[in-house]
Every structure is written in structure tokens, then in C-alpha cells.
Coordinates of C-alpha atoms and ligand atoms in Angstrom, one line a residue:
M4 CA 206.1 -44.3 180.1
I5 CA 206.6 -47.2 177.7
Y6 CA 207.1 -49.6 180.7
A7 CA 203.7 -48.5 182.0
K8 CA 202.2 -49.2 178.6
I9 CA 203.7 -52.7 178.6
D10 CA 202.3 -53.4 182.1
N11 CA 199.0 -52.1 181.0
A12 CA 199.0 -54.4 178.0
A13 CA 199.9 -57.4 180.2
Q14 CA 197.0 -56.5 182.5
K15 CA 194.6 -56.3 179.6
L16 CA 195.7 -59.7 178.3
L17 CA 195.2 -61.3 181.7
S18 CA 191.7 -59.7 181.9
G19 CA 190.9 -61.0 178.4
S20 CA 191.0 -57.8 176.4
V21 CA 192.4 -57.4 172.9
L22 CA 194.7 -54.4 172.4
S23 CA 193.6 -51.6 170.0
K24 CA 195.5 -51.0 166.7
N25 CA 197.2 -47.9 168.3
E26 CA 198.3 -49.9 171.3
I27 CA 199.7 -52.6 169.1
V28 CA 201.6 -50.1 166.9
E29 CA 203.0 -48.3 170.0
L30 CA 204.5 -51.5 171.3
L31 CA 205.8 -52.6 167.9
Q32 CA 207.6 -49.3 167.7
I33 CA 209.9 -50.3 170.6
N34 CA 213.5 -50.7 169.3
S35 CA 214.3 -54.4 169.4
H36 CA 217.8 -53.7 170.8
T37 CA 216.7 -51.9 173.9
D38 CA 216.1 -52.7 177.6
E39 CA 212.4 -51.7 176.9
C40 CA 212.2 -54.5 174.4
T41 CA 213.8 -57.0 176.8
Y42 CA 211.1 -56.0 179.4
L43 CA 208.3 -56.3 176.7
R44 CA 209.5 -59.8 175.8
K45 CA 209.8 -60.9 179.5
K46 CA 206.2 -59.7 180.2
A47 CA 204.9 -61.5 177.2
D48 CA 206.7 -64.7 178.2
E49 CA 205.3 -64.5 181.8
C50 CA 201.7 -63.9 180.6
G51 CA 202.0 -66.5 177.8
R52 CA 202.9 -69.1 180.3
I53 CA 199.9 -68.2 182.5
I54 CA 197.5 -68.2 179.5
T55 CA 198.8 -71.5 178.1
G56 CA 199.4 -73.3 181.4
N57 CA 203.0 -73.4 180.2
R58 CA 202.1 -75.8 177.4
A59 CA 203.8 -75.8 174.0
Y60 CA 202.8 -77.5 170.8
L61 CA 204.5 -78.8 167.7
W62 CA 203.1 -78.1 164.3
G63 CA 204.1 -80.5 161.6
A64 CA 203.5 -79.5 158.0
V65 CA 203.5 -81.7 154.9
G66 CA 203.8 -79.8 151.7
V67 CA 201.6 -82.0 149.4
D68 CA 202.3 -80.6 146.0
Y69 CA 205.6 -79.2 144.7
A70 CA 204.0 -77.6 141.6
A71 CA 204.0 -74.4 139.7
C72 CA 201.1 -72.2 140.8
P73 CA 199.4 -69.7 138.4
L74 CA 198.7 -67.2 141.2
N75 CA 202.3 -66.0 141.3
C76 CA 202.5 -64.5 144.8
D77 CA 205.6 -62.3 144.8
F78 CA 207.2 -64.1 147.8
C79 CA 206.4 -67.7 146.9
S80 CA 208.8 -70.1 145.2
F81 CA 205.9 -71.9 143.5
G82 CA 204.8 -68.9 141.4
A83 CA 204.7 -70.3 137.8
D84 CA 206.2 -67.1 136.3
W85 CA 209.3 -67.3 138.5
G86 CA 210.2 -70.6 136.8
L87 CA 211.8 -72.1 140.0
V88 CA 209.8 -75.4 140.0
K89 CA 211.5 -77.5 137.4
A90 CA 210.2 -81.1 138.1
E91 CA 206.9 -81.2 139.9
K92 CA 206.3 -83.7 142.6
I93 CA 202.9 -84.6 144.0
Y94 CA 203.1 -86.6 147.2
T95 CA 201.1 -89.8 147.3
L96 CA 198.7 -90.8 150.0
P97 CA 201.1 -93.5 151.4
E98 CA 203.9 -91.0 151.5
I99 CA 201.7 -88.5 153.3
I100 CA 200.6 -91.1 155.8
T101 CA 204.2 -92.2 156.5
Q102 CA 205.0 -88.6 157.3
V103 CA 201.9 -88.0 159.5
R104 CA 202.7 -91.2 161.4
E105 CA 206.2 -90.0 162.1
Y106 CA 204.9 -86.7 163.3
V107 CA 202.2 -88.2 165.5
A108 CA 204.7 -90.7 167.0
N109 CA 206.8 -87.7 168.0
Q110 CA 204.2 -85.6 169.9
V111 CA 203.3 -83.3 167.0
H112 CA 199.9 -82.0 167.9
F113 CA 198.9 -79.9 164.8
I114 CA 199.2 -81.9 161.6
V115 CA 199.0 -79.5 158.6
L116 CA 198.5 -80.6 155.0
R117 CA 199.5 -77.7 152.8
T118 CA 198.7 -77.4 149.1
T119 CA 198.9 -74.9 146.2
Q120 CA 195.8 -72.8 145.5
Y121 CA 193.8 -75.2 143.3
Y122 CA 194.4 -78.6 144.8
P123 CA 191.1 -80.5 144.6
H124 CA 189.1 -80.5 147.8
E125 CA 187.9 -84.1 147.0
M126 CA 191.5 -85.3 147.3
L127 CA 191.9 -83.6 150.7
I128 CA 188.7 -85.1 152.0
N129 CA 189.9 -88.6 150.9
F130 CA 193.3 -87.9 152.5
A131 CA 191.7 -86.8 155.8
Q132 CA 189.5 -89.9 156.0
A133 CA 192.5 -92.2 155.2
I134 CA 194.7 -90.5 157.7
R135 CA 192.1 -90.7 160.5
G136 CA 191.6 -94.4 159.6
E137 CA 195.3 -95.2 159.5
V138 CA 196.9 -93.0 162.2
P139 CA 195.1 -93.0 165.5
G140 CA 195.9 -90.3 168.0
N141 CA 194.8 -87.2 169.8
Y142 CA 196.1 -84.8 167.1
E143 CA 194.4 -82.0 165.2
L144 CA 194.3 -82.3 161.5
I145 CA 194.6 -78.9 159.7
I146 CA 194.2 -78.1 156.0
N147 CA 196.0 -75.2 154.3
T148 CA 194.6 -74.9 150.7
G149 CA 192.8 -72.4 148.5
E150 CA 189.4 -70.8 148.8
F151 CA 186.3 -72.7 150.0
D152 CA 182.7 -72.1 151.0
G153 CA 180.6 -73.3 153.9
K154 CA 179.5 -76.5 152.2
A155 CA 183.2 -77.5 151.6
A156 CA 184.0 -76.6 155.2
D157 CA 181.3 -78.9 156.5
R158 CA 182.5 -81.7 154.3
L159 CA 186.1 -81.2 155.5
R160 CA 184.9 -81.3 159.1
R161 CA 183.0 -84.5 158.5
S162 CA 186.0 -86.2 157.0
G163 CA 188.1 -85.7 160.1
V164 CA 189.6 -82.2 159.6
N165 CA 189.7 -80.1 162.8
G166 CA 190.9 -76.8 161.4
I167 CA 191.8 -74.6 158.5
Y168 CA 194.8 -72.4 158.0
H169 CA 193.8 -69.4 156.0
A170 CA 195.0 -65.8 156.0
V171 CA 194.6 -62.5 154.3
R172 CA 198.4 -62.1 153.7
L173 CA 200.3 -58.8 154.2
R174 CA 199.8 -56.7 151.0
E175 CA 197.2 -59.1 149.7
G176 CA 196.2 -57.9 146.3
I177 CA 199.5 -56.0 145.9
D178 CA 202.2 -58.6 146.4
T179 CA 199.6 -61.3 145.4
R180 CA 197.1 -61.6 142.6
F181 CA 194.2 -62.2 145.0
N182 CA 191.1 -60.2 145.6
V183 CA 191.1 -59.5 149.4
E184 CA 187.3 -59.9 149.4
D185 CA 187.6 -63.5 148.2
R186 CA 190.1 -64.3 151.0
L187 CA 187.7 -62.7 153.5
K188 CA 184.8 -64.7 152.2
T189 CA 186.8 -67.9 152.9
L190 CA 187.7 -66.6 156.4
S191 CA 184.0 -66.0 156.9
S192 CA 183.1 -69.6 155.8
A193 CA 185.7 -70.9 158.3
K194 CA 184.3 -68.7 161.1
H195 CA 180.7 -69.9 160.5
S196 CA 181.7 -73.6 160.3
S197 CA 182.7 -76.0 163.0
L198 CA 186.3 -75.8 161.8
N199 CA 188.9 -74.0 163.9
L200 CA 190.8 -71.2 162.2
I201 CA 194.5 -70.7 162.2
H202 CA 195.7 -67.3 160.8
L203 CA 199.2 -66.1 161.2
V204 CA 200.4 -62.7 160.2
E205 CA 202.5 -63.4 157.1
P206 CA 204.8 -63.2 155.3
V207 CA 206.4 -60.5 157.4
G208 CA 209.3 -58.6 155.9
A209 CA 211.1 -55.2 156.2
E210 CA 208.7 -53.8 153.6
H211 CA 205.7 -53.9 156.0
S212 CA 204.7 -51.1 158.4
Y213 CA 203.7 -51.8 162.0
G214 CA 200.2 -50.5 161.1
E215 CA 199.9 -53.2 158.4
I216 CA 201.0 -55.9 160.9
A217 CA 198.5 -54.7 163.5
D218 CA 195.7 -54.7 160.9
R219 CA 196.4 -58.3 159.8
F220 CA 196.6 -59.5 163.4
L221 CA 193.3 -57.8 164.3
C222 CA 191.7 -59.5 161.2
A223 CA 192.8 -62.9 162.6
V224 CA 191.2 -62.0 165.9
E225 CA 188.0 -60.7 164.2
Y226 CA 187.5 -64.0 162.4
G227 CA 188.1 -66.0 165.6
A228 CA 191.6 -67.5 165.0
Y229 CA 192.7 -69.6 167.9
I230 CA 196.3 -69.8 166.6
S231 CA 198.0 -66.7 165.3
G232 CA 201.6 -65.5 165.3
I233 CA 204.3 -64.4 162.9
M234 CA 205.6 -66.1 159.8
A235 CA 208.7 -64.3 158.4
R236 CA 209.0 -63.8 154.7
I237 CA 212.0 -65.8 153.6
P238 CA 213.7 -64.2 150.6
V239 CA 213.8 -66.8 147.9
K240 CA 216.2 -65.8 145.1
G241 CA 214.3 -65.6 141.8
T242 CA 211.0 -64.4 143.3
P243 CA 210.2 -60.6 143.0
L244 CA 210.8 -60.1 146.8
G245 CA 213.8 -62.3 146.8
N246 CA 216.4 -59.5 147.2
I247 CA 214.8 -57.9 150.3
P248 CA 216.6 -59.4 153.4
Q249 CA 214.8 -61.4 156.1
L250 CA 214.0 -59.7 159.4
S251 CA 216.2 -60.5 162.4
D252 CA 215.2 -63.0 165.1
G253 CA 215.2 -60.0 167.5
E254 CA 212.6 -58.1 165.5
I255 CA 210.5 -61.2 164.9
A256 CA 210.7 -62.0 168.7
K257 CA 209.5 -58.5 169.5
M258 CA 206.5 -58.9 167.2
I259 CA 205.7 -62.2 168.9
A260 CA 205.8 -60.5 172.3
V261 CA 203.4 -57.8 171.1
L262 CA 201.0 -60.3 169.5
R263 CA 201.0 -62.4 172.7
L264 CA 200.1 -59.3 174.8
A265 CA 197.5 -58.2 172.2
S266 CA 195.7 -61.4 171.9
G267 CA 192.9 -61.3 174.6
T268 CA 191.0 -64.6 175.0
T269 CA 190.4 -65.5 171.3
V270 CA 193.9 -66.4 170.2
R271 CA 195.2 -69.0 172.6
H272 CA 198.4 -70.0 170.8
I273 CA 201.1 -67.9 169.3
C274 CA 203.2 -69.5 166.6
V275 CA 206.6 -68.4 165.2
H276 CA 208.0 -69.5 161.9
P277 CA 210.9 -70.1 161.5
A278 CA 211.5 -70.9 165.1
S279 CA 214.0 -69.1 167.3
E280 CA 214.9 -69.4 171.0
L281 CA 214.3 -65.6 171.4
A282 CA 210.7 -66.0 170.1
V283 CA 210.1 -69.0 172.4
Q284 CA 211.3 -66.8 175.3
S285 CA 208.9 -64.0 174.2
G286 CA 205.5 -65.6 174.2
A287 CA 205.5 -68.1 171.3
N288 CA 204.3 -71.6 172.3
V289 CA 204.0 -73.2 168.8
V290 CA 206.8 -73.9 166.3
V291 CA 206.7 -75.4 162.9
V292 CA 208.5 -78.4 161.4
E293 CA 207.9 -78.9 157.7
T294 CA 208.7 -81.2 154.9
G295 CA 208.0 -81.7 151.2
A296 CA 206.8 -78.8 149.1
I297 CA 207.8 -75.5 150.9
P298 CA 206.9 -72.1 149.4
R299 CA 209.9 -70.6 151.2
D300 CA 212.4 -72.8 149.3
A301 CA 213.2 -73.2 145.6
E302 CA 214.1 -76.9 146.2
I303 CA 211.8 -79.7 147.4
T304 CA 212.7 -80.7 151.0
P305 CA 212.7 -84.5 151.4
G306 CA 213.9 -84.2 155.0
K307 CA 212.9 -81.3 157.4
W308 CA 213.3 -77.7 156.3
L309 CA 216.5 -76.1 157.5
N310 CA 217.1 -79.4 159.4
F311 CA 214.8 -78.2 162.1
D312 CA 213.1 -81.5 163.0
V313 CA 210.8 -82.6 165.8
H314 CA 213.7 -83.4 168.1
S315 CA 215.2 -79.9 167.7
A316 CA 211.7 -78.4 168.2
K317 CA 211.1 -80.5 171.4
K318 CA 214.5 -79.6 172.7
L319 CA 213.8 -75.9 172.1
F320 CA 210.7 -76.0 174.2
E321 CA 212.1 -78.3 176.9
D322 CA 215.2 -76.2 177.3
N323 CA 213.0 -73.2 178.0
G324 CA 210.8 -74.9 180.6
F325 CA 207.7 -75.7 178.5
V326 CA 205.7 -78.9 178.8
L327 CA 204.7 -80.5 175.4
Ligands
SF4_27 S1 201.4 -68.6 148.0 FE1 199.8 -70.1 147.4 S2 198.6 -69.0 145.9 FE2 200.5 -67.8 146.1 S3 201.8 -68.7 144.4 FE3 202.3 -69.8 146.3 S4 201.0 -71.6 146.2 FE4 200.2 -70.1 144.8

């Protein structure tokens, strides 16, 4: 019965249909240690390779400001109330450009500048113009920052930005101090602008039901995200959710497989973070390398987070038969 449902999901993907919430939840309920799950991941891998033409992409993030953030999300190391950020560091434009240059020279396609909630848009616009001036290449420049309206979206686009990372996070308004409506307004500004939207389901932990995960994915689809996927919640000691363990690679890979099969024609790329070989063999074709200020870590990261650098990322895809 479940094999037929997996086959049906694969057919729907190849004909361009998005799965319903019930269909997504049914597939997420498959135990990740079973033969059924192996079949699910295999189908998602096969279909993902057809949809993407077997192409994989690297996402290189630069955490711009290692700074205490007054929003105090329960999973984030930057929350001011958790007291984990001792000495702030704000990366300068030359430091950011050096990092972007290194990423672009190493085939990173999505360059993501990530900030805390209130980082000034004006600075990001200046950075984008400077990066475009100094680092030529066929890469996409993505900004991950706080809320913005249509006017700000247009200004970002004109400054050389291609896309926006924005998400209604899991348990937004419960594990975060945000109003969901404000996050949706920003998603709507992105949808109605010429910016591309990237919206992962995040930060996924053992505390979330499969229904919640399906809802967040369908929200990404509704707002037209062209990259989605799964970002696991990393338990950072000292944050309110820091004692709830991280999900296993097997469970995350299963979720990746389900999202790949659920994604229809809107979501072209499925990203997993942190990367694992199992996820890359289950439908993920984007992985993240990151440096600088990282909300999953209490310490600043001068190198690459968890030592997962562009060479490890490339090898992961090449070993699994993808073309970068
Ligand atoms: S997730 Fe973003 S908004 Fe929330 S505390 Fe961290 S930096 Fe601030």
C-alpha cells in the first residue's frame, strides 16, 4: 500500500503536481529505518535527478554580524537574553568581498549574506553593489535579513540582489517573538517583487509534528519559493531549546525525500542543512557551506562551520554522480 503511495507521489511530481498536506504527512510517517523508507528515498533521488538534470549547487553563506539580537528566538545563539554573544563582530565590506570571491572561485552558485533582524537595508544595498562591482561571475546573490516591503525589495533587486531568503519558521510566534502575519507580509513582498524566494522548512527538531512540517513546506510553495528543503535545528547549549537533541541524518534524509516528491514544478531545488550523504542520495541537490556569524553556534566561525568547506561539498556531490 505505502509502495503504491510512493509511486503515486513520484508520478505526481513528474507531472508537475504538488502533494496535499495529507499525502505529505502519510509519507513523513514512514519509519526511517525501514525498507519502505529506502524505497521512498530511492524514488525521490531518481525523480530529483530528472527534475534537476542531475545538477547540484553549492550555497555559500556569510554571517555578516555576530551580534546579540533582541528578538530572542528560542533556537538561536544570537538571542540577547541567552548571553552567548560576548564580543560582537561585524564583518567589514572588504572581509565580505574576500569571502565572496573565494566562494565564487570555487563554483559556489548561491552567495547568501545573512544578518540579524535589524541590520540596515542601506548597508546591504551598498554591499550588493560593491560585490557586483568587485566579483564578476554567474552567481546568484541572496540576502537573508529581517522584514521588508515591496519598495525595499525593488531597491535590493536594482542593487544586484537576485533573491531573498525568508521563512515562517516552525512554531513561529511560539518559539520566536514574531508575529506570523509580519513574516507573511514579507513573504508577500518577495512574491510580488522580481526577487526569487528561498524558504526552507526550519529549524526542524524532534519537537515538531509531521503536520507542522507539511504546513511550512506548503507555505513555501504558496509563496513561490524556488528553493526549499530542510534545515535541522542544532541544539545550542544555553538556548531554551538547547537540550532537545538533533534529529538523525536518516530522519532528515526521509524528510528531504518527501519534500522532493511533494514539490511539483514551483520548487526546483531541495536544500539540506547540515549536509549528509544520505540526504544527497534522497533528493537534495543544494548544500550549504557557511562562515562568520552562525546562529547554530555559540562561537564565531572564522573558517567553515563544522569544517564543511567547498571542497567537501563538491566531493559529496561528485561522489554521488552529480554535475556542479
Ligand atoms: S533567528 Fe534571527 S531574529 Fe531570531 S534571534 Fe536569531 S538573529 Fe534574531
